[in-house]
């Protein structure tokens, strides 16, 4: 049963990162514009982030579907925590309010976005715990 739950939680993470990476890559121009609006990102960092963020999301997906998926779970936790901190700082200490996630996330309110991010942080944490429980039983 725990294995099935872990597989479902991993699938949620795969869908999340696939969806956001796809939307960033399909409209790089919009992603670039959104990054340029952020007062937290320097101009020289934009070109790097433009390709790094979707690349790390795709890399995370590849890890999540591999036999070493625990690494993907830790990166998921790190990414979601980083994105959440960025969103909080951006929306509370910057003139620009918003995110660069893409798709439906751009239309969410700040509160909705934070709730979604926290949900995926919890999904990552629960997945790591379930993986640890499975490892200790073998």
mmCIF file with all atom_site columns, N, CA and C in Angstrom, residues 59-124:
data_model
loop_
_atom_site.group_PDB
_atom_site.id
_atom_site.type_symbol
_atom_site.label_atom_id
_atom_site.label_alt_id
_atom_site.label_comp_id
_atom_site.label_asym_id
_atom_site.label_entity_id
_atom_site.label_seq_id
_atom_site.pdbx_PDB_ins_code
_atom_site.Cartn_x
_atom_site.Cartn_y
_atom_site.Cartn_z
_atom_site.occupancy
_atom_site.B_iso_or_equiv
_atom_site.pdbx_formal_charge
_atom_site.auth_seq_id
_atom_site.auth_comp_id
_atom_site.auth_asym_id
_atom_site.auth_atom_id
_atom_site.pdbx_PDB_model_num
ATOM 1   N N  . UNK A 1 59  ? 15.224 17.508 -15.476 1.00 0.00 ? 59  UNK A N  1
ATOM 2   C CA . UNK A 1 59  ? 16.175 16.612 -14.808 1.00 0.00 ? 59  UNK A CA 1
ATOM 3   C C  . UNK A 1 59  ? 15.518 15.951 -13.592 1.00 0.00 ? 59  UNK A C  1
ATOM 4   N N  . UNK A 1 60  ? 14.741 16.713 -12.847 1.00 0.00 ? 60  UNK A N  1
ATOM 5   C CA . UNK A 1 60  ? 14.036 16.174 -11.681 1.00 0.00 ? 60  UNK A CA 1
ATOM 6   C C  . UNK A 1 60  ? 13.046 15.100 -12.106 1.00 0.00 ? 60  UNK A C  1
ATOM 7   N N  . UNK A 1 61  ? 12.338 15.346 -13.200 1.00 0.00 ? 61  UNK A N  1
ATOM 8   C CA . UNK A 1 61  ? 11.398 14.346 -13.725 1.00 0.00 ? 61  UNK A CA 1
ATOM 9   C C  . UNK A 1 61  ? 12.144 13.058 -14.054 1.00 0.00 ? 61  UNK A C  1
ATOM 10  N N  . UNK A 1 62  ? 13.273 13.190 -14.733 1.00 0.00 ? 62  UNK A N  1
ATOM 11  C CA . UNK A 1 62  ? 14.053 12.005 -15.110 1.00 0.00 ? 62  UNK A CA 1
ATOM 12  C C  . UNK A 1 62  ? 14.499 11.229 -13.872 1.00 0.00 ? 62  UNK A C  1
ATOM 13  N N  . UNK A 1 63  ? 14.899 11.948 -12.837 1.00 0.00 ? 63  UNK A N  1
ATOM 14  C CA . UNK A 1 63  ? 15.279 11.270 -11.589 1.00 0.00 ? 63  UNK A CA 1
ATOM 15  C C  . UNK A 1 63  ? 14.069 10.602 -10.938 1.00 0.00 ? 63  UNK A C  1
ATOM 16  N N  . UNK A 1 64  ? 12.927 11.277 -10.972 1.00 0.00 ? 64  UNK A N  1
ATOM 17  C CA . UNK A 1 64  ? 11.719 10.734 -10.337 1.00 0.00 ? 64  UNK A CA 1
ATOM 18  C C  . UNK A 1 64  ? 11.230 9.452  -11.013 1.00 0.00 ? 64  UNK A C  1
ATOM 19  N N  . UNK A 1 65  ? 11.544 9.280  -12.294 1.00 0.00 ? 65  UNK A N  1
ATOM 20  C CA . UNK A 1 65  ? 11.105 8.063  -12.979 1.00 0.00 ? 65  UNK A CA 1
ATOM 21  C C  . UNK A 1 65  ? 12.191 6.986  -12.997 1.00 0.00 ? 65  UNK A C  1
ATOM 22  N N  . UNK A 1 66  ? 13.357 7.321  -12.461 1.00 0.00 ? 66  UNK A N  1
ATOM 23  C CA . UNK A 1 66  ? 14.452 6.354  -12.437 1.00 0.00 ? 66  UNK A CA 1
ATOM 24  C C  . UNK A 1 66  ? 14.403 5.492  -11.175 1.00 0.00 ? 66  UNK A C  1
ATOM 25  N N  . UNK A 1 67  ? 15.281 4.513  -11.128 1.00 0.00 ? 67  UNK A N  1
ATOM 26  C CA . UNK A 1 67  ? 15.378 3.659  -9.938  1.00 0.00 ? 67  UNK A CA 1
ATOM 27  C C  . UNK A 1 67  ? 15.948 4.420  -8.741  1.00 0.00 ? 67  UNK A C  1
ATOM 28  N N  . UNK A 1 68  ? 16.665 5.490  -9.011  1.00 0.00 ? 68  UNK A N  1
ATOM 29  C CA . UNK A 1 68  ? 17.239 6.329  -7.949  1.00 0.00 ? 68  UNK A CA 1
ATOM 30  C C  . UNK A 1 68  ? 16.332 7.536  -7.684  1.00 0.00 ? 68  UNK A C  1
ATOM 31  N N  . UNK A 1 69  ? 15.024 7.316  -7.675  1.00 0.00 ? 69  UNK A N  1
ATOM 32  C CA . UNK A 1 69  ? 14.060 8.407  -7.564  1.00 0.00 ? 69  UNK A CA 1
ATOM 33  C C  . UNK A 1 69  ? 14.165 9.193  -6.260  1.00 0.00 ? 69  UNK A C  1
ATOM 34  N N  . UNK A 1 70  ? 14.826 8.625  -5.241  1.00 0.00 ? 70  UNK A N  1
ATOM 35  C CA . UNK A 1 70  ? 14.981 9.358  -3.986  1.00 0.00 ? 70  UNK A CA 1
ATOM 36  C C  . UNK A 1 70  ? 15.705 10.681 -4.220  1.00 0.00 ? 70  UNK A C  1
ATOM 37  N N  . UNK A 1 71  ? 16.652 10.703 -5.159  1.00 0.00 ? 71  UNK A N  1
ATOM 38  C CA . UNK A 1 71  ? 17.364 11.942 -5.485  1.00 0.00 ? 71  UNK A CA 1
ATOM 39  C C  . UNK A 1 71  ? 16.385 12.959 -6.069  1.00 0.00 ? 71  UNK A C  1
ATOM 40  N N  . UNK A 1 72  ? 15.477 12.505 -6.891  1.00 0.00 ? 72  UNK A N  1
ATOM 41  C CA . UNK A 1 72  ? 14.444 13.372 -7.452  1.00 0.00 ? 72  UNK A CA 1
ATOM 42  C C  . UNK A 1 72  ? 13.520 13.917 -6.376  1.00 0.00 ? 72  UNK A C  1
ATOM 43  N N  . UNK A 1 73  ? 13.242 13.101 -5.368  1.00 0.00 ? 73  UNK A N  1
ATOM 44  C CA . UNK A 1 73  ? 12.389 13.569 -4.272  1.00 0.00 ? 73  UNK A CA 1
ATOM 45  C C  . UNK A 1 73  ? 13.074 14.679 -3.480  1.00 0.00 ? 73  UNK A C  1
ATOM 46  N N  . UNK A 1 74  ? 14.370 14.519 -3.228  1.00 0.00 ? 74  UNK A N  1
ATOM 47  C CA . UNK A 1 74  ? 15.100 15.561 -2.510  1.00 0.00 ? 74  UNK A CA 1
ATOM 48  C C  . UNK A 1 74  ? 15.214 16.837 -3.341  1.00 0.00 ? 74  UNK A C  1
ATOM 49  N N  . UNK A 1 75  ? 15.445 16.690 -4.638  1.00 0.00 ? 75  UNK A N  1
ATOM 50  C CA . UNK A 1 75  ? 15.509 17.875 -5.495  1.00 0.00 ? 75  UNK A CA 1
ATOM 51  C C  . UNK A 1 75  ? 14.133 18.532 -5.578  1.00 0.00 ? 75  UNK A C  1
ATOM 52  N N  . UNK A 1 76  ? 13.070 17.737 -5.629  1.00 0.00 ? 76  UNK A N  1
ATOM 53  C CA . UNK A 1 76  ? 11.706 18.285 -5.617  1.00 0.00 ? 76  UNK A CA 1
ATOM 54  C C  . UNK A 1 76  ? 11.476 19.127 -4.363  1.00 0.00 ? 76  UNK A C  1
ATOM 55  N N  . UNK A 1 77  ? 11.887 18.582 -3.233  1.00 0.00 ? 77  UNK A N  1
ATOM 56  C CA . UNK A 1 77  ? 11.745 19.308 -1.976  1.00 0.00 ? 77  UNK A CA 1
ATOM 57  C C  . UNK A 1 77  ? 12.541 20.612 -2.013  1.00 0.00 ? 77  UNK A C  1
ATOM 58  N N  . UNK A 1 78  ? 13.763 20.547 -2.487  1.00 0.00 ? 78  UNK A N  1
ATOM 59  C CA . UNK A 1 78  ? 14.607 21.735 -2.587  1.00 0.00 ? 78  UNK A CA 1
ATOM 60  C C  . UNK A 1 78  ? 14.002 22.765 -3.546  1.00 0.00 ? 78  UNK A C  1
ATOM 61  N N  . UNK A 1 79  ? 13.569 22.314 -4.717  1.00 0.00 ? 79  UNK A N  1
ATOM 62  C CA . UNK A 1 79  ? 12.983 23.236 -5.694  1.00 0.00 ? 79  UNK A CA 1
ATOM 63  C C  . UNK A 1 79  ? 11.715 23.890 -5.164  1.00 0.00 ? 79  UNK A C  1
ATOM 64  N N  . UNK A 1 80  ? 10.822 23.105 -4.609  1.00 0.00 ? 80  UNK A N  1
ATOM 65  C CA . UNK A 1 80  ? 9.554  23.659 -4.133  1.00 0.00 ? 80  UNK A CA 1
ATOM 66  C C  . UNK A 1 80  ? 9.771  24.610 -2.960  1.00 0.00 ? 80  UNK A C  1
ATOM 67  N N  . UNK A 1 81  ? 10.721 24.289 -2.095  1.00 0.00 ? 81  UNK A N  1
ATOM 68  C CA . UNK A 1 81  ? 11.037 25.192 -0.989  1.00 0.00 ? 81  UNK A CA 1
ATOM 69  C C  . UNK A 1 81  ? 11.633 26.490 -1.518  1.00 0.00 ? 81  UNK A C  1
ATOM 70  N N  . UNK A 1 82  ? 12.548 26.379 -2.476  1.00 0.00 ? 82  UNK A N  1
ATOM 71  C CA . UNK A 1 82  ? 13.165 27.557 -3.078  1.00 0.00 ? 82  UNK A CA 1
ATOM 72  C C  . UNK A 1 82  ? 12.129 28.407 -3.800  1.00 0.00 ? 82  UNK A C  1
ATOM 73  N N  . UNK A 1 83  ? 11.281 27.777 -4.605  1.00 0.00 ? 83  UNK A N  1
ATOM 74  C CA . UNK A 1 83  ? 10.249 28.514 -5.330  1.00 0.00 ? 83  UNK A CA 1
ATOM 75  C C  . UNK A 1 83  ? 9.293  29.212 -4.364  1.00 0.00 ? 83  UNK A C  1
ATOM 76  N N  . UNK A 1 84  ? 8.973  28.547 -3.252  1.00 0.00 ? 84  UNK A N  1
ATOM 77  C CA . UNK A 1 84  ? 8.050  29.120 -2.280  1.00 0.00 ? 84  UNK A CA 1
ATOM 78  C C  . UNK A 1 84  ? 8.678  30.328 -1.584  1.00 0.00 ? 84  UNK A C  1
ATOM 79  N N  . UNK A 1 85  ? 9.920  30.199 -1.181  1.00 0.00 ? 85  UNK A N  1
ATOM 80  C CA . UNK A 1 85  ? 10.618 31.328 -0.556  1.00 0.00 ? 85  UNK A CA 1
ATOM 81  C C  . UNK A 1 85  ? 10.709 32.487 -1.541  1.00 0.00 ? 85  UNK A C  1
ATOM 82  N N  . UNK A 1 86  ? 11.061 32.201 -2.789  1.00 0.00 ? 86  UNK A N  1
ATOM 83  C CA . UNK A 1 86  ? 11.131 33.236 -3.823  1.00 0.00 ? 86  UNK A CA 1
ATOM 84  C C  . UNK A 1 86  ? 9.786  33.943 -3.973  1.00 0.00 ? 86  UNK A C  1
ATOM 85  N N  . UNK A 1 87  ? 8.708  33.170 -4.032  1.00 0.00 ? 87  UNK A N  1
ATOM 86  C CA . UNK A 1 87  ? 7.376  33.727 -4.193  1.00 0.00 ? 87  UNK A CA 1
ATOM 87  C C  . UNK A 1 87  ? 6.991  34.607 -3.002  1.00 0.00 ? 87  UNK A C  1
ATOM 88  N N  . UNK A 1 88  ? 7.299  34.148 -1.800  1.00 0.00 ? 88  UNK A N  1
ATOM 89  C CA . UNK A 1 88  ? 6.986  34.933 -0.597  1.00 0.00 ? 88  UNK A CA 1
ATOM 90  C C  . UNK A 1 88  ? 7.756  36.245 -0.599  1.00 0.00 ? 88  UNK A C  1
ATOM 91  N N  . UNK A 1 89  ? 9.054  36.161 -0.876  1.00 0.00 ? 89  UNK A N  1
ATOM 92  C CA . UNK A 1 89  ? 9.882  37.376 -0.896  1.00 0.00 ? 89  UNK A CA 1
ATOM 93  C C  . UNK A 1 89  ? 9.416  38.305 -2.013  1.00 0.00 ? 89  UNK A C  1
ATOM 94  N N  . UNK A 1 90  ? 9.182  37.763 -3.184  1.00 0.00 ? 90  UNK A N  1
ATOM 95  C CA . UNK A 1 90  ? 8.761  38.564 -4.330  1.00 0.00 ? 90  UNK A CA 1
ATOM 96  C C  . UNK A 1 90  ? 7.456  39.300 -4.039  1.00 0.00 ? 90  UNK A C  1
ATOM 97  N N  . UNK A 1 91  ? 6.510  38.611 -3.454  1.00 0.00 ? 91  UNK A N  1
ATOM 98  C CA . UNK A 1 91  ? 5.198  39.206 -3.237  1.00 0.00 ? 91  UNK A CA 1
ATOM 99  C C  . UNK A 1 91  ? 5.106  40.089 -1.990  1.00 0.00 ? 91  UNK A C  1
ATOM 100 N N  . UNK A 1 92  ? 6.059  39.963 -1.098  1.00 0.00 ? 92  UNK A N  1
ATOM 101 C CA . UNK A 1 92  ? 6.011  40.776 0.112   1.00 0.00 ? 92  UNK A CA 1
ATOM 102 C C  . UNK A 1 92  ? 7.030  41.908 0.158   1.00 0.00 ? 92  UNK A C  1
ATOM 103 N N  . UNK A 1 93  ? 8.078  41.812 -0.657  1.00 0.00 ? 93  UNK A N  1
ATOM 104 C CA . UNK A 1 93  ? 9.136  42.818 -0.580  1.00 0.00 ? 93  UNK A CA 1
ATOM 105 C C  . UNK A 1 93  ? 9.512  43.398 -1.936  1.00 0.00 ? 93  UNK A C  1
ATOM 106 N N  . UNK A 1 94  ? 8.645  43.267 -2.914  1.00 0.00 ? 94  UNK A N  1
ATOM 107 C CA . UNK A 1 94  ? 8.940  43.746 -4.259  1.00 0.00 ? 94  UNK A CA 1
ATOM 108 C C  . UNK A 1 94  ? 7.718  44.466 -4.809  1.00 0.00 ? 94  UNK A C  1
ATOM 109 N N  . UNK A 1 95  ? 7.962  45.369 -5.755  1.00 0.00 ? 95  UNK A N  1
ATOM 110 C CA . UNK A 1 95  ? 6.848  46.046 -6.411  1.00 0.00 ? 95  UNK A CA 1
ATOM 111 C C  . UNK A 1 95  ? 6.110  45.106 -7.350  1.00 0.00 ? 95  UNK A C  1
ATOM 112 N N  . UNK A 1 96  ? 6.825  44.148 -7.920  1.00 0.00 ? 96  UNK A N  1
ATOM 113 C CA . UNK A 1 96  ? 6.222  43.201 -8.858  1.00 0.00 ? 96  UNK A CA 1
ATOM 114 C C  . UNK A 1 96  ? 5.618  42.037 -8.093  1.00 0.00 ? 96  UNK A C  1
ATOM 115 N N  . UNK A 1 97  ? 4.373  41.767 -8.362  1.00 0.00 ? 97  UNK A N  1
ATOM 116 C CA . UNK A 1 97  ? 3.683  40.645 -7.730  1.00 0.00 ? 97  UNK A CA 1
ATOM 117 C C  . UNK A 1 97  ? 3.428  39.588 -8.796  1.00 0.00 ? 97  UNK A C  1
ATOM 118 N N  . UNK A 1 98  ? 3.849  38.375 -8.543  1.00 0.00 ? 98  UNK A N  1
ATOM 119 C CA . UNK A 1 98  ? 3.599  37.322 -9.516  1.00 0.00 ? 98  UNK A CA 1
ATOM 120 C C  . UNK A 1 98  ? 4.644  36.234 -9.449  1.00 0.00 ? 98  UNK A C  1
ATOM 121 N N  . UNK A 1 99  ? 4.538  35.326 -10.420 1.00 0.00 ? 99  UNK A N  1
ATOM 122 C CA . UNK A 1 99  ? 5.504  34.233 -10.489 1.00 0.00 ? 99  UNK A CA 1
ATOM 123 C C  . UNK A 1 99  ? 5.786  33.938 -11.956 1.00 0.00 ? 99  UNK A C  1
ATOM 124 N N  . UNK A 1 100 ? 6.710  33.054 -12.185 1.00 0.00 ? 100 UNK A N  1
ATOM 125 C CA . UNK A 1 100 ? 7.083  32.702 -13.562 1.00 0.00 ? 100 UNK A CA 1
ATOM 126 C C  . UNK A 1 100 ? 6.863  31.215 -13.819 1.00 0.00 ? 100 UNK A C  1
ATOM 127 N N  . UNK A 1 101 ? 5.908  30.625 -13.116 1.00 0.00 ? 101 UNK A N  1
ATOM 128 C CA . UNK A 1 101 ? 5.662  29.183 -13.239 1.00 0.00 ? 101 UNK A CA 1
ATOM 129 C C  . UNK A 1 101 ? 5.053  28.807 -14.586 1.00 0.00 ? 101 UNK A C  1
ATOM 130 N N  . UNK A 1 102 ? 4.185  29.633 -15.090 1.00 0.00 ? 102 UNK A N  1
ATOM 131 C CA . UNK A 1 102 ? 3.536  29.352 -16.367 1.00 0.00 ? 102 UNK A CA 1
ATOM 132 C C  . UNK A 1 102 ? 2.184  28.702 -16.200 1.00 0.00 ? 102 UNK A C  1
ATOM 133 N N  . UNK A 1 103 ? 1.420  28.741 -17.271 1.00 0.00 ? 103 UNK A N  1
ATOM 134 C CA . UNK A 1 103 ? 0.118  28.087 -17.309 1.00 0.00 ? 103 UNK A CA 1
ATOM 135 C C  . UNK A 1 103 ? -0.855 28.636 -16.280 1.00 0.00 ? 103 UNK A C  1
ATOM 136 N N  . UNK A 1 104 ? -1.603 27.736 -15.659 1.00 0.00 ? 104 UNK A N  1
ATOM 137 C CA . UNK A 1 104 ? -2.634 28.144 -14.712 1.00 0.00 ? 104 UNK A CA 1
ATOM 138 C C  . UNK A 1 104 ? -2.062 28.806 -13.468 1.00 0.00 ? 104 UNK A C  1
ATOM 139 N N  . UNK A 1 105 ? -0.807 28.560 -13.172 1.00 0.00 ? 105 UNK A N  1
ATOM 140 C CA . UNK A 1 105 ? -0.199 29.145 -11.982 1.00 0.00 ? 105 UNK A CA 1
ATOM 141 C C  . UNK A 1 105 ? -0.120 30.669 -12.079 1.00 0.00 ? 105 UNK A C  1
ATOM 142 N N  . UNK A 1 106 ? 0.037  31.181 -13.295 1.00 0.00 ? 106 UNK A N  1
ATOM 143 C CA . UNK A 1 106 ? 0.089  32.631 -13.474 1.00 0.00 ? 106 UNK A CA 1
ATOM 144 C C  . UNK A 1 106 ? -1.242 33.289 -13.129 1.00 0.00 ? 106 UNK A C  1
ATOM 145 N N  . UNK A 1 107 ? -2.339 32.548 -13.199 1.00 0.00 ? 107 UNK A N  1
ATOM 146 C CA . UNK A 1 107 ? -3.664 33.101 -12.926 1.00 0.00 ? 107 UNK A CA 1
ATOM 147 C C  . UNK A 1 107 ? -4.104 32.920 -11.476 1.00 0.00 ? 107 UNK A C  1
ATOM 148 N N  . UNK A 1 108 ? -3.299 32.259 -10.674 1.00 0.00 ? 108 UNK A N  1
ATOM 149 C CA . UNK A 1 108 ? -3.657 32.024 -9.274  1.00 0.00 ? 108 UNK A CA 1
ATOM 150 C C  . UNK A 1 108 ? -3.390 33.268 -8.435  1.00 0.00 ? 108 UNK A C  1
ATOM 151 N N  . UNK A 1 109 ? -4.132 33.373 -7.343  1.00 0.00 ? 109 UNK A N  1
ATOM 152 C CA . UNK A 1 109 ? -3.821 34.420 -6.381  1.00 0.00 ? 109 UNK A CA 1
ATOM 153 C C  . UNK A 1 109 ? -2.553 34.014 -5.627  1.00 0.00 ? 109 UNK A C  1
ATOM 154 N N  . UNK A 1 110 ? -1.984 34.970 -4.957  1.00 0.00 ? 110 UNK A N  1
ATOM 155 C CA . UNK A 1 110 ? -0.790 34.705 -4.161  1.00 0.00 ? 110 UNK A CA 1
ATOM 156 C C  . UNK A 1 110 ? -1.066 33.608 -3.133  1.00 0.00 ? 110 UNK A C  1
ATOM 157 N N  . UNK A 1 111 ? -2.185 33.721 -2.421  1.00 0.00 ? 111 UNK A N  1
ATOM 158 C CA . UNK A 1 111 ? -2.539 32.742 -1.395  1.00 0.00 ? 111 UNK A CA 1
ATOM 159 C C  . UNK A 1 111 ? -2.714 31.353 -1.997  1.00 0.00 ? 111 UNK A C  1
ATOM 160 N N  . UNK A 1 112 ? -3.411 31.249 -3.125  1.00 0.00 ? 112 UNK A N  1
ATOM 161 C CA . UNK A 1 112 ? -3.607 29.950 -3.782  1.00 0.00 ? 112 UNK A CA 1
ATOM 162 C C  . UNK A 1 112 ? -2.269 29.336 -4.174  1.00 0.00 ? 112 UNK A C  1
ATOM 163 N N  . UNK A 1 113 ? -1.397 30.168 -4.697  1.00 0.00 ? 113 UNK A N  1
ATOM 164 C CA . UNK A 1 113 ? -0.082 29.685 -5.141  1.00 0.00 ? 113 UNK A CA 1
ATOM 165 C C  . UNK A 1 113 ? 0.735  29.165 -3.965  1.00 0.00 ? 113 UNK A C  1
ATOM 166 N N  . UNK A 1 114 ? 0.712  29.887 -2.864  1.00 0.00 ? 114 UNK A N  1
ATOM 167 C CA . UNK A 1 114 ? 1.448  29.449 -1.672  1.00 0.00 ? 114 UNK A CA 1
ATOM 168 C C  . UNK A 1 114 ? 0.890  28.116 -1.161  1.00 0.00 ? 114 UNK A C  1
ATOM 169 N N  . UNK A 1 115 ? -0.432 27.980 -1.148  1.00 0.00 ? 115 UNK A N  1
ATOM 170 C CA . UNK A 1 115 ? -1.060 26.729 -0.693  1.00 0.00 ? 115 UNK A CA 1
ATOM 171 C C  . UNK A 1 115 ? -0.636 25.563 -1.596  1.00 0.00 ? 115 UNK A C  1
ATOM 172 N N  . UNK A 1 116 ? -0.654 25.782 -2.910  1.00 0.00 ? 116 UNK A N  1
ATOM 173 C CA . UNK A 1 116 ? -0.220 24.735 -3.855  1.00 0.00 ? 116 UNK A CA 1
ATOM 174 C C  . UNK A 1 116 ? 1.243  24.375 -3.597  1.00 0.00 ? 116 UNK A C  1
ATOM 175 N N  . UNK A 1 117 ? 2.091  25.370 -3.451  1.00 0.00 ? 117 UNK A N  1
ATOM 176 C CA . UNK A 1 117 ? 3.513  25.107 -3.212  1.00 0.00 ? 117 UNK A CA 1
ATOM 177 C C  . UNK A 1 117 ? 3.725  24.325 -1.916  1.00 0.00 ? 117 UNK A C  1
ATOM 178 N N  . UNK A 1 118 ? 3.049  24.745 -0.856  1.00 0.00 ? 118 UNK A N  1
ATOM 179 C CA . UNK A 1 118 ? 3.179  24.038 0.420   1.00 0.00 ? 118 UNK A CA 1
ATOM 180 C C  . UNK A 1 118 ? 2.676  22.603 0.289   1.00 0.00 ? 118 UNK A C  1
ATOM 181 N N  . UNK A 1 119 ? 1.608  22.415 -0.466  1.00 0.00 ? 119 UNK A N  1
ATOM 182 C CA . UNK A 1 119 ? 1.095  21.063 -0.705  1.00 0.00 ? 119 UNK A CA 1
ATOM 183 C C  . UNK A 1 119 ? 2.161  20.194 -1.361  1.00 0.00 ? 119 UNK A C  1
ATOM 184 N N  . UNK A 1 120 ? 2.875  20.751 -2.356  1.00 0.00 ? 120 UNK A N  1
ATOM 185 C CA . UNK A 1 120 ? 3.910  19.966 -3.027  1.00 0.00 ? 120 UNK A CA 1
ATOM 186 C C  . UNK A 1 120 ? 5.161  19.791 -2.168  1.00 0.00 ? 120 UNK A C  1
ATOM 187 N N  . UNK A 1 121 ? 5.412  20.701 -1.259  1.00 0.00 ? 121 UNK A N  1
ATOM 188 C CA . UNK A 1 121 ? 6.488  20.489 -0.283  1.00 0.00 ? 121 UNK A CA 1
ATOM 189 C C  . UNK A 1 121 ? 6.116  19.301 0.605   1.00 0.00 ? 121 UNK A C  1
ATOM 190 N N  . UNK A 1 122 ? 4.873  19.270 1.062   1.00 0.00 ? 122 UNK A N  1
ATOM 191 C CA . UNK A 1 122 ? 4.399  18.165 1.898   1.00 0.00 ? 122 UNK A CA 1
ATOM 192 C C  . UNK A 1 122 ? 4.436  16.848 1.123   1.00 0.00 ? 122 UNK A C  1
ATOM 193 N N  . UNK A 1 123 ? 4.024  16.873 -0.140  1.00 0.00 ? 123 UNK A N  1
ATOM 194 C CA . UNK A 1 123 ? 4.085  15.670 -0.977  1.00 0.00 ? 123 UNK A CA 1
ATOM 195 C C  . UNK A 1 123 ? 5.521  15.163 -1.067  1.00 0.00 ? 123 UNK A C  1
ATOM 196 N N  . UNK A 1 124 ? 6.464  16.065 -1.260  1.00 0.00 ? 124 UNK A N  1
ATOM 197 C CA . UNK A 1 124 ? 7.879  15.670 -1.329  1.00 0.00 ? 124 UNK A CA 1
ATOM 198 C C  . UNK A 1 124 ? 8.343  15.070 -0.006  1.00 0.00 ? 124 UNK A C  1
#
